Coordinates of C-alpha atoms and ligand atoms in Angstrom, one line a residue:
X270 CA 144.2 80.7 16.4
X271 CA 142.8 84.4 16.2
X272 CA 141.1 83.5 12.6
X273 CA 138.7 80.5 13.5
X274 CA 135.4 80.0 14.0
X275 CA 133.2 79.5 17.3
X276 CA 132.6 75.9 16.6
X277 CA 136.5 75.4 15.9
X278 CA 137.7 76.7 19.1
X279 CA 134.9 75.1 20.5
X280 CA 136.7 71.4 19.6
X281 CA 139.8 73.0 20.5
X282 CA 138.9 73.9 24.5
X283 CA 137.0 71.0 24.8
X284 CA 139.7 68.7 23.7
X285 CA 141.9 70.7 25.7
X286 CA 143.8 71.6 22.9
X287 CA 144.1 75.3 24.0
X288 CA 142.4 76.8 27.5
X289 CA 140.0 79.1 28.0
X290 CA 142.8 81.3 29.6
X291 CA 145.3 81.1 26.7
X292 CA 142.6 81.9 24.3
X293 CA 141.5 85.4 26.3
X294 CA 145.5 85.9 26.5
X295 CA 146.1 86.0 23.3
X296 CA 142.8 87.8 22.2
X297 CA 143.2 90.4 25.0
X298 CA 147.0 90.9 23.8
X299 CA 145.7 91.3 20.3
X300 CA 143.3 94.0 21.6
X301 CA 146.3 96.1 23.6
X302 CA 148.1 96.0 19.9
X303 CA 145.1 97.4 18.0
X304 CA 145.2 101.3 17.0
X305 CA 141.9 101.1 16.0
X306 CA 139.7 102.2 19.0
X307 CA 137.0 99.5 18.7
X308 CA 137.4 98.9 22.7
X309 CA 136.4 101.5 25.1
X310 CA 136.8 99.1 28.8
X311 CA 139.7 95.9 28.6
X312 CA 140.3 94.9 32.2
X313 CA 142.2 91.9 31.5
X314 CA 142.0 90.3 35.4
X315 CA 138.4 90.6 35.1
X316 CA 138.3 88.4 31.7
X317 CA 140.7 86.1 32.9
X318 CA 139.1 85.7 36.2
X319 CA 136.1 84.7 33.7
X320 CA 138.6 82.4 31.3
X321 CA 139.7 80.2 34.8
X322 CA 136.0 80.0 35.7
X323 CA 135.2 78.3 32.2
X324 CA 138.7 76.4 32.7
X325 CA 137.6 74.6 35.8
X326 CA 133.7 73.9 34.2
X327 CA 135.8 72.0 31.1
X328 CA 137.9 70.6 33.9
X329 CA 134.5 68.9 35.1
X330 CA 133.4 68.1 32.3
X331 CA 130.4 70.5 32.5
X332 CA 131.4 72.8 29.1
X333 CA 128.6 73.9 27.0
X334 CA 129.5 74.4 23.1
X335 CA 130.2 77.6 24.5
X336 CA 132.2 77.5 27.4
X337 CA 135.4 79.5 27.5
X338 CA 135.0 81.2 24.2
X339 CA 135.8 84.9 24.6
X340 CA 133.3 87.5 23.5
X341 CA 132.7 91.4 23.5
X342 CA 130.1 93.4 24.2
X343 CA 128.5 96.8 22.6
X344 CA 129.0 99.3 25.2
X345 CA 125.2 99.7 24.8
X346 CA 124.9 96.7 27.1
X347 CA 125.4 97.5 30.5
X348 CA 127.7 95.3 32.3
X349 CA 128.6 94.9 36.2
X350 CA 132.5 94.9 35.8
X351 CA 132.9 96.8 32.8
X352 CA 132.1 100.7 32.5
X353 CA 128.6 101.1 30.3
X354 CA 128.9 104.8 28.8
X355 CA 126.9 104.2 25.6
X356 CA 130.3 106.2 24.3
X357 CA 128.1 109.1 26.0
X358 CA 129.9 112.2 28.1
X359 CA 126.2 111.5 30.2
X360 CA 127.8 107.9 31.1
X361 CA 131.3 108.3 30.7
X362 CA 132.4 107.3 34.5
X363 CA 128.8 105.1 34.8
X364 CA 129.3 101.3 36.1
X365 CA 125.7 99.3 36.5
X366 CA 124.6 97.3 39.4
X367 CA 123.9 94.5 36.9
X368 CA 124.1 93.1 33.9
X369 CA 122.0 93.1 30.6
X370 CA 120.2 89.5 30.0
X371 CA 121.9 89.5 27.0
X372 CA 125.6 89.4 29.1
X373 CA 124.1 87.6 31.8
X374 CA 122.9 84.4 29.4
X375 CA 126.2 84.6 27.5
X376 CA 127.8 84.7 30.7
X377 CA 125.4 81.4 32.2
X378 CA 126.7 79.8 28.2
X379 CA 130.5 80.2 29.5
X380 CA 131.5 82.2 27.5
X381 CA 134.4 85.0 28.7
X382 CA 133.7 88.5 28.4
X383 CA 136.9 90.4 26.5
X384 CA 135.5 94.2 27.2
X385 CA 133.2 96.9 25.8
X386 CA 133.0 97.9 22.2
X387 CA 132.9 101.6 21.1
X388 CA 129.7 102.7 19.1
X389 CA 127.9 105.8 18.2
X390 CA 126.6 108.1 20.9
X391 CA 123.3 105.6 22.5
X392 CA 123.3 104.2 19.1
X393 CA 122.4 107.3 16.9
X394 CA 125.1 107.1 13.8
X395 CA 125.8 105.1 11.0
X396 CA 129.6 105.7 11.2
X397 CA 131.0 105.3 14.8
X398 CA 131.9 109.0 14.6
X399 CA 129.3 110.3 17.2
X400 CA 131.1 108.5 19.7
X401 CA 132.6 110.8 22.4
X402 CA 135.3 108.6 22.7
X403 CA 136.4 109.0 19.2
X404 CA 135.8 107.2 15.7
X405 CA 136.5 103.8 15.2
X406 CA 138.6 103.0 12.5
X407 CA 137.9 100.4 9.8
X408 CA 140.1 97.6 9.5
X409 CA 140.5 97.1 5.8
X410 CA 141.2 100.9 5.5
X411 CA 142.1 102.7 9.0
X412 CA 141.0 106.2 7.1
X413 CA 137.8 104.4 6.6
X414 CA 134.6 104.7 9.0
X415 CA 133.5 100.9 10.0
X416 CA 130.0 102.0 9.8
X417 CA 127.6 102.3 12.8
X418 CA 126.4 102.6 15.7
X419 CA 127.7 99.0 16.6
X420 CA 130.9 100.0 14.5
X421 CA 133.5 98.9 17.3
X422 CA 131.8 95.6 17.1
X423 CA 132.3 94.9 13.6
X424 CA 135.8 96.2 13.5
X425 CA 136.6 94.1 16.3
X426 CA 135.3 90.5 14.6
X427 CA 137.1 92.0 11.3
X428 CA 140.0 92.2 13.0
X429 CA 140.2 89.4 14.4
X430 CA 140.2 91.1 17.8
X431 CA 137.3 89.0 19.2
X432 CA 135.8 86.1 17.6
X433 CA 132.3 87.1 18.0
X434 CA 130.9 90.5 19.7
X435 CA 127.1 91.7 20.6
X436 CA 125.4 94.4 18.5
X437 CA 122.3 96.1 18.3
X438 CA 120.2 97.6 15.4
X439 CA 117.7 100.0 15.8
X440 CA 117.9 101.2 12.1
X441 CA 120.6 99.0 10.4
X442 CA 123.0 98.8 13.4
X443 CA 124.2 95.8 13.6
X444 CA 123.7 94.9 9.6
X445 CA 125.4 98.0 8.2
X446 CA 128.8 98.1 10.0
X447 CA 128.7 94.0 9.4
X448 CA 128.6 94.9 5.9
X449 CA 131.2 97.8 5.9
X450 CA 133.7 95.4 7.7
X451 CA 133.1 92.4 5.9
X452 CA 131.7 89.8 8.4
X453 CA 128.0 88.3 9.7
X454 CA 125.2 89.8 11.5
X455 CA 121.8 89.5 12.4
X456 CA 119.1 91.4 13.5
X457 CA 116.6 89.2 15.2
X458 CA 112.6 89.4 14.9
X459 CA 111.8 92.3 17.3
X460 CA 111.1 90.5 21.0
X461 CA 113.5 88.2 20.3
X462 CA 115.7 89.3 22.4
X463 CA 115.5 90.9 25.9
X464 CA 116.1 94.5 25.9
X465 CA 116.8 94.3 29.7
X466 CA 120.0 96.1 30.5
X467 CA 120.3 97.3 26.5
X468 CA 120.1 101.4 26.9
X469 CA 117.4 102.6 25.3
X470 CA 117.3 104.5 22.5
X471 CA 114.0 103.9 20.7
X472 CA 111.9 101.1 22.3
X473 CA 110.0 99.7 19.3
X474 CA 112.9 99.4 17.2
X475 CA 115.7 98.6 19.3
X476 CA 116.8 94.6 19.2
X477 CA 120.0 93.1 20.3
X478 CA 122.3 90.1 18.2
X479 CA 125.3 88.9 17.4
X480 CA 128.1 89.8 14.6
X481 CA 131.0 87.3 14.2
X482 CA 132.7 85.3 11.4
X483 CA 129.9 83.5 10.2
X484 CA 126.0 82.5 10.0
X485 CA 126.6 79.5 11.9
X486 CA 128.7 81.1 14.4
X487 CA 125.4 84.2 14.7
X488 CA 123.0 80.5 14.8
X489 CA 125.2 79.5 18.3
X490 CA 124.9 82.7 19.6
X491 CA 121.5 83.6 19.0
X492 CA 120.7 80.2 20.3
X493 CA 122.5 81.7 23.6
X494 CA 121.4 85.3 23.7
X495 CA 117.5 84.5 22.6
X496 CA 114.2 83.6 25.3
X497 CA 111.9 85.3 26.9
X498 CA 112.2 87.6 29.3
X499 CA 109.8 88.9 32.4
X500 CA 112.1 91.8 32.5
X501 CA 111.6 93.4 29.2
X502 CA 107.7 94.0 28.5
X503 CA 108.2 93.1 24.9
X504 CA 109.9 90.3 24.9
X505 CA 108.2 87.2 22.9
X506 CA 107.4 84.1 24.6
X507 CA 108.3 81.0 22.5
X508 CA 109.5 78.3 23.2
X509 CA 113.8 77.9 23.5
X510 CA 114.8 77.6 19.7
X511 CA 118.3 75.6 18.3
X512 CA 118.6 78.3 15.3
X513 CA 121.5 75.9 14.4
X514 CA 118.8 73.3 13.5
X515 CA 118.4 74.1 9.6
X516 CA 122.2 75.4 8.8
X517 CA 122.5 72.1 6.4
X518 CA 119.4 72.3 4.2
X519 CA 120.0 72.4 0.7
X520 CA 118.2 75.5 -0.8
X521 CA 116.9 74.3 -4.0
X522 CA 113.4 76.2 -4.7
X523 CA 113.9 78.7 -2.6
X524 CA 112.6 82.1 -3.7
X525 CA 114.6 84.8 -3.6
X526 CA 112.8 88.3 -4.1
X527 CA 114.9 91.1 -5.8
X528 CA 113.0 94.4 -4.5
X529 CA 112.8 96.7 -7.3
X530 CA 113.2 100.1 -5.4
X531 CA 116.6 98.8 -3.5
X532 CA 117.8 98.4 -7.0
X533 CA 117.5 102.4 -8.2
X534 CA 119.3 105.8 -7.8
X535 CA 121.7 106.0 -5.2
X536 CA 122.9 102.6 -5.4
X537 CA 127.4 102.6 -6.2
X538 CA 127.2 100.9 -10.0
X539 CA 130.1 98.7 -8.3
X540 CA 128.1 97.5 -5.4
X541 CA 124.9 96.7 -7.6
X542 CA 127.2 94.4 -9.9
X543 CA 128.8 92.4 -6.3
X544 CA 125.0 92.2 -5.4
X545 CA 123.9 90.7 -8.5
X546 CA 126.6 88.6 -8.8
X547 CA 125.4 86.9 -5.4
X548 CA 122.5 86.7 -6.3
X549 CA 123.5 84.6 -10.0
X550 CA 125.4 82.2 -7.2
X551 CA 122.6 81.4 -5.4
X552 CA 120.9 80.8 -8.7
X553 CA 123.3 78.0 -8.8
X554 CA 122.6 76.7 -5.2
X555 CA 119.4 76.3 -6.4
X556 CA 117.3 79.3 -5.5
X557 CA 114.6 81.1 -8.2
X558 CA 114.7 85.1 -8.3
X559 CA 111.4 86.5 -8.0
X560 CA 111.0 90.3 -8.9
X561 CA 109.2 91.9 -6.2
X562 CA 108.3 95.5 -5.2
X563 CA 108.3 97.3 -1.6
X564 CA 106.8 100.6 -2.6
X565 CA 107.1 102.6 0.9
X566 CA 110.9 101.9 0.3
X567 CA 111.8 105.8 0.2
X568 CA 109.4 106.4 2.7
X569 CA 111.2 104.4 5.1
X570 CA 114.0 107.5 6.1
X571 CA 111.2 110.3 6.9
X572 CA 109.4 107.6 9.1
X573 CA 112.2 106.1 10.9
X574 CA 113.7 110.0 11.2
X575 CA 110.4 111.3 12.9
X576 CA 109.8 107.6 15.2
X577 CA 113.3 107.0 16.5
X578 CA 114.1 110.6 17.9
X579 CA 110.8 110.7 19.5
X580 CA 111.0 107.3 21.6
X581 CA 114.7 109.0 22.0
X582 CA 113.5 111.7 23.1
X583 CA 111.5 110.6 25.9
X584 CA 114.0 107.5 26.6
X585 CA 117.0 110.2 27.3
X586 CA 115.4 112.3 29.6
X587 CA 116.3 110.0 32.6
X588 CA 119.5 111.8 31.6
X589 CA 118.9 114.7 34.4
X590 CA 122.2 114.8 36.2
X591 CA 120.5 113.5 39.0
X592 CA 119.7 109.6 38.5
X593 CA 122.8 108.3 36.1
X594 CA 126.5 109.3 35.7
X595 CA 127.5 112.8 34.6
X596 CA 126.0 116.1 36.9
X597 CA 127.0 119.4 34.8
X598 CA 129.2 121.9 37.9
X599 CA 128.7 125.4 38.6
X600 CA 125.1 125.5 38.2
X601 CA 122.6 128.0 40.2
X602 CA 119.8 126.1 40.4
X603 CA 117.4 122.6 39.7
X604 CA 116.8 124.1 36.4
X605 CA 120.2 125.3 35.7
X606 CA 121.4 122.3 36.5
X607 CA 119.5 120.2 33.8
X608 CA 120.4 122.9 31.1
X609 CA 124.5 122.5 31.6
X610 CA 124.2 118.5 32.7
X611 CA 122.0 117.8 28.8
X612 CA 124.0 120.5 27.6
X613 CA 127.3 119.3 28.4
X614 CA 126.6 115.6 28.4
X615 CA 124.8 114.9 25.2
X616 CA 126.8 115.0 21.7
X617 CA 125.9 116.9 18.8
X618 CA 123.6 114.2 17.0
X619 CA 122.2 113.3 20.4
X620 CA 121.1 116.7 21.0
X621 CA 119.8 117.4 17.3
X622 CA 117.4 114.0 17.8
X623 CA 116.3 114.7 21.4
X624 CA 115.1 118.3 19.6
X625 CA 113.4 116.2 16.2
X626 CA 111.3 114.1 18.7
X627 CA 110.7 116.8 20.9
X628 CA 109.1 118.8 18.1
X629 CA 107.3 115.8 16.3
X630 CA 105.6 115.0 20.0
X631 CA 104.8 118.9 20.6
X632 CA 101.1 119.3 20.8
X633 CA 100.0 120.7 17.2
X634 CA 103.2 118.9 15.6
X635 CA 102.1 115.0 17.0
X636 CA 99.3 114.8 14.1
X637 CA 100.8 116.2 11.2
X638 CA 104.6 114.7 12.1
X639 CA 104.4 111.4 14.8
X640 CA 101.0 110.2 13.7
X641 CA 101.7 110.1 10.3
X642 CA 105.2 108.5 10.4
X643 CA 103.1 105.5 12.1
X644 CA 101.1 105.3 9.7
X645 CA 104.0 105.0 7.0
X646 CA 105.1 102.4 9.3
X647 CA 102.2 100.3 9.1
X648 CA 102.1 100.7 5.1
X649 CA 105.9 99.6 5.5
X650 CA 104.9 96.5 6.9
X651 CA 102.1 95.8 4.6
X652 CA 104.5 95.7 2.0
X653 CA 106.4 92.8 3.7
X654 CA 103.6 91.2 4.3
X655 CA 102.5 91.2 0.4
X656 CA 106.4 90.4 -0.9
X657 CA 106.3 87.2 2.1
X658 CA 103.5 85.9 -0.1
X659 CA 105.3 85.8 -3.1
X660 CA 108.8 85.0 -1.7
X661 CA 110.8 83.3 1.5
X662 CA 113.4 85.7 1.5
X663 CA 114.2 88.9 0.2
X664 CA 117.3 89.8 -0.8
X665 CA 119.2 93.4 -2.0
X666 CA 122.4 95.7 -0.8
X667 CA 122.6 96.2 3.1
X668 CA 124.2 100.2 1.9
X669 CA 124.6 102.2 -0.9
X670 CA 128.2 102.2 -0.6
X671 CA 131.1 100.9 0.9
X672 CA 132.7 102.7 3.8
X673 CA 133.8 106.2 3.0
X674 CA 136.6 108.1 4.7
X675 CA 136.5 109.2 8.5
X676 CA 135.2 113.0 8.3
X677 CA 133.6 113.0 4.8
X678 CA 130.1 113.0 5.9
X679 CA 130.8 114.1 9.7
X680 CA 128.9 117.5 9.2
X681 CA 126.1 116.4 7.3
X682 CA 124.0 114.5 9.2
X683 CA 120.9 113.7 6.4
X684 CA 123.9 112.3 4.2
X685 CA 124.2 109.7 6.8
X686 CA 120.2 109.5 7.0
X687 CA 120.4 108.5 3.2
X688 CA 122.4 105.8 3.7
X689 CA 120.2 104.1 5.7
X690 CA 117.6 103.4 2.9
X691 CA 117.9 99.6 3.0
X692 CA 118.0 98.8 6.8
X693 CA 115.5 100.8 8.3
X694 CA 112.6 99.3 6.8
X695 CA 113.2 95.5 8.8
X696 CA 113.3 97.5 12.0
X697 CA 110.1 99.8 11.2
X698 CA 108.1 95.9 10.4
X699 CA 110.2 94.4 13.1
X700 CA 111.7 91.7 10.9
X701 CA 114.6 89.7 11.1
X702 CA 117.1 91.0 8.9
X703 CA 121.0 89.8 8.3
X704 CA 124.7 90.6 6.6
X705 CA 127.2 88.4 4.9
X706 CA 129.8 89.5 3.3
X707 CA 129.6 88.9 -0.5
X708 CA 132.5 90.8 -2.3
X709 CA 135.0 93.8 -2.6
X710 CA 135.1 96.9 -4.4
X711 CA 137.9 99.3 -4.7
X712 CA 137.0 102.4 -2.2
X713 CA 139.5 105.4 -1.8
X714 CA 142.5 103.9 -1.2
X715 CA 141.5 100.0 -0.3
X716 CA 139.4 96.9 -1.7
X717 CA 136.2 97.4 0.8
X718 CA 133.7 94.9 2.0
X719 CA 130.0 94.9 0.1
X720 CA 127.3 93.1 2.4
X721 CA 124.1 91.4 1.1
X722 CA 120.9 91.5 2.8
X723 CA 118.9 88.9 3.5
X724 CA 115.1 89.7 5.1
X725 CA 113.3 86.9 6.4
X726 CA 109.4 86.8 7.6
X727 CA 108.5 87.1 11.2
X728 CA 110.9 84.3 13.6
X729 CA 112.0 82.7 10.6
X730 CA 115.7 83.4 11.9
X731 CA 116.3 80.2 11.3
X732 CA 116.2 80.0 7.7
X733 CA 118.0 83.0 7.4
X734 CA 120.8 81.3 8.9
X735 CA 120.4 78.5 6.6
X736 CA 120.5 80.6 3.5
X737 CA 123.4 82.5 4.8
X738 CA 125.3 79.1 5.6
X739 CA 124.6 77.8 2.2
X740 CA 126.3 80.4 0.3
X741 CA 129.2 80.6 2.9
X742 CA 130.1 76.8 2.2
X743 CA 130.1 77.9 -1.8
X744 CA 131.9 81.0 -1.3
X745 CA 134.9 82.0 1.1
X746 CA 134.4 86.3 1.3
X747 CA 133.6 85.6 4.9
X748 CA 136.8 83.6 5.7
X749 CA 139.1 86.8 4.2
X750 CA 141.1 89.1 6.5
X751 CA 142.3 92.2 6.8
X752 CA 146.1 93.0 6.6
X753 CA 147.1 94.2 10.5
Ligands
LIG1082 N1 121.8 104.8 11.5 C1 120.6 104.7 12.2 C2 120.4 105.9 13.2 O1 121.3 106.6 13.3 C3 120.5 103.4 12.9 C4 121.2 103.3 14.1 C5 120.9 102.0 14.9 O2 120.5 101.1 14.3 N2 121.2 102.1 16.2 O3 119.4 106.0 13.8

């Protein structure tokens, strides 16, 4: 039951096969068995208050496709039952007075919340080991990091813990630990979805979606979690889309660009050769390779490194001791008080950031550092917006590598930087970007998932999906499980 898809438990509630309550039963018992510390909140008479809720609306006869089908949520998502730390000190004991639109429209869908999901500190990491909770471990190889920040998400749908979890991906978040755990996410177009109730971490990057099994299970959810929203100031307004709509459209003459910079040093020999083999199978499916160049590629980590920290920067100070959660004891004064709360609230990476964007802000700093990195930006995007003219999709690795062992880059923060070379560039342009799992290669002690990206142009999510789908009906590296 654990292994199937959205739209398979989906038949089975609605034909009453299985209830909503015996599906969060057995999920939330898998969850109490797990050693890998992808959950940070269960409270299992909350989510089974939820399960009999969506019980009684099948009962009625009023089930969406999604009624009853559990789900769990980044703890970047602040939730009304659940504790939302961020996996922060700052938040550790922190419960909102309401819920993210994201929760709040899954919830209004039916669907039955299972807990929150561990993930770097506010989303700075590419490992899950900034968490102050602890690491997450990765399924396939429990000395293995599960990538990050939404790293307890995609451990969880690897797992089989959850069937489908939220993410979000300011840099590669929700895409990178997809591909380090072997399963399917996507990265909307920024504004596609609200980033009401998401914490913030840097404004013009940050966008929420979904990782579970499969494209078409992402194309249900997205349906779900996507709309415009008064709350957030840049949310899109478009009209309600079924991203399902396209999942069955054969692919023949799509074109496929092959970016030649994601192809050079740095890239694991074995992970190029999965890649290309992907890339040979959609061949078959129909599609045409077309070579294409992004040359701000490189460019893309200095940029991102100098932008993010400084919206983080501003976005953590709310973090005083006096508005949210943790208050630092034994202080003298006001003063005092915001030294120990920051100092003893914020991790390490949080702490090295708020100090980057404080700096590239600093009048004297802001031209030479912040001004420039916007610039980049915009030649970033001009880049897309040349390839989108000679291509629908573009295609490449999602990271370097697979997973690499818990610790080995823990002390080296611009190692983890690196390895952000292929995501970063879809949140800088604001693109919709995804993961699907596309083959194995031996790591240190375990086969490990490789992910391919997919890029699409601007609210072309839909496609995406479709291209994703396609090569998940030829291929079955999505459907295969870790060993518990
Ligand atoms: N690894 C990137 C960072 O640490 C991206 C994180 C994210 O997308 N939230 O900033």
């Amino acid at each position: 039951m654990h292994t199937k898809t959205l739209s398979e438990l989906s038949s089975l509630l609605q034909s009453r096969q299985i209830s909503a309550t015996e599906l969060a039963r057995l999920f939330l018992d898998r969850i109490h068995q797990s050693d890998l510390n992808a959950f940070l909140h269960v409270d299992d008479t909350l989510t089974l208050q939820q399960a009999r809720a969506a019980d009684e609306k099948i009962a009625k006869g009023e089930a969406g496709k999604l009624t009853g089908i559990p789900i769990a949520h980044k703890d970047i998502f602040v939730t009304t039952g659940w504790r939302s730390t961020a996996a922060s000190k700052m938040l550790a004991n922190y419960t909102s007075p309401f819920d993210a639109t994201v929760v709040e429209k899954l919830r209004e869908a039916g669907m039955v919340t299972l807990g929150k999901l561990n993930c770097d500190e506010f989303a700075m990491g590419s490992s899950n080991e900034n968490s102050c909770f602890g690491p997450v471990k990765n399924p396939w190889d429990k000395t293995a990091v599960p990538g990050g920040s939404s790293g307890g998400s995609a451990a969880a749908v690897a797992a089989r813990l959850a069937p489908a979890a939220t993410g979000t991906d300011t840099g590669g978040s929700i895409r990178q630990p997809s591909s380090l755990c072997g399963v399917t996410g996507i990265k909307p177009t920024y504004g596609r979805v609200s980033r009401y109730g998401m914490i913030a971490y840097a404004s013009s990057l940050d966008q929420g979606g979904p990782i579970a099994k499969t494209a078409e299970d992402c194309a249900l959810l997205l349906t779900a979690m996507s709309g415009f929203d008064q709350r957030d100031s840049t949310s899109i307004e478009k009209e309600p889309e079924d991203f399902a709509r396209n999942l069955d459209k054969p692919l023949s003459g799509i074109k496929i660009g092959v970016p030649r910079e994601y192809f050079g040093e740095g890239l694991d020999a074995d992970v190029e050769k999965a890649i290309r083999q992907a890339l040979a199978d959609y061949e078959k499916l129909g599609a045409v390779l077309v070579d294409i160049s992004l040359p701000n590629t490189a460019m893309c980590i200095p940029a991102y490194y100098v932008i993010a920290p400084a919206e983080a920067s501003s976005n953590l100070s709310r973090f005083d001791g006096v508005r949210y959660g943790f208050r630092a004891g034994n202080h003298t004064d006001l003063q005092d008080m915001y030294r120990k709360t920051r100092t003893e609230g914020f991790g390490e990476e949080v702490k090295r950031r708020i100090m980057m964007g404080t700096y590239v802000l600093s009048h004297g700093y802001y031209d030479a550092y912040y001004i420039h990195a916007q610039k980049i930006r915009r030649l970033i995007a001009g880049d897309f917006r040349q390839a989108f003219s000679q291509c629908d999709v573009i295609m490449g690795p999602v990271s370097p590598t697979v997973a690499w062992p818990i610790g080995e880059k823990a002390d080296d923060p611009v190692a983890n930087y690196l390895g952000d070379i292929y995501t970063l560039s879809t949140n800088l342009a604001g693109l919709p970007g995804m993961s699907i799992p596309c083959g194995f290669v031996q790591g240190n002690s375990a086969p490990l998932p490789v992910g391919l990206q997919l890029t699409g142009n601007y609210f072309d999510e839909a496609r995406l999906l479709n291209i994703a789908h396609q090569y998940q009906q030829a291929t079955d590296w999505h459907q295969r499980t870790p060993g518990q």
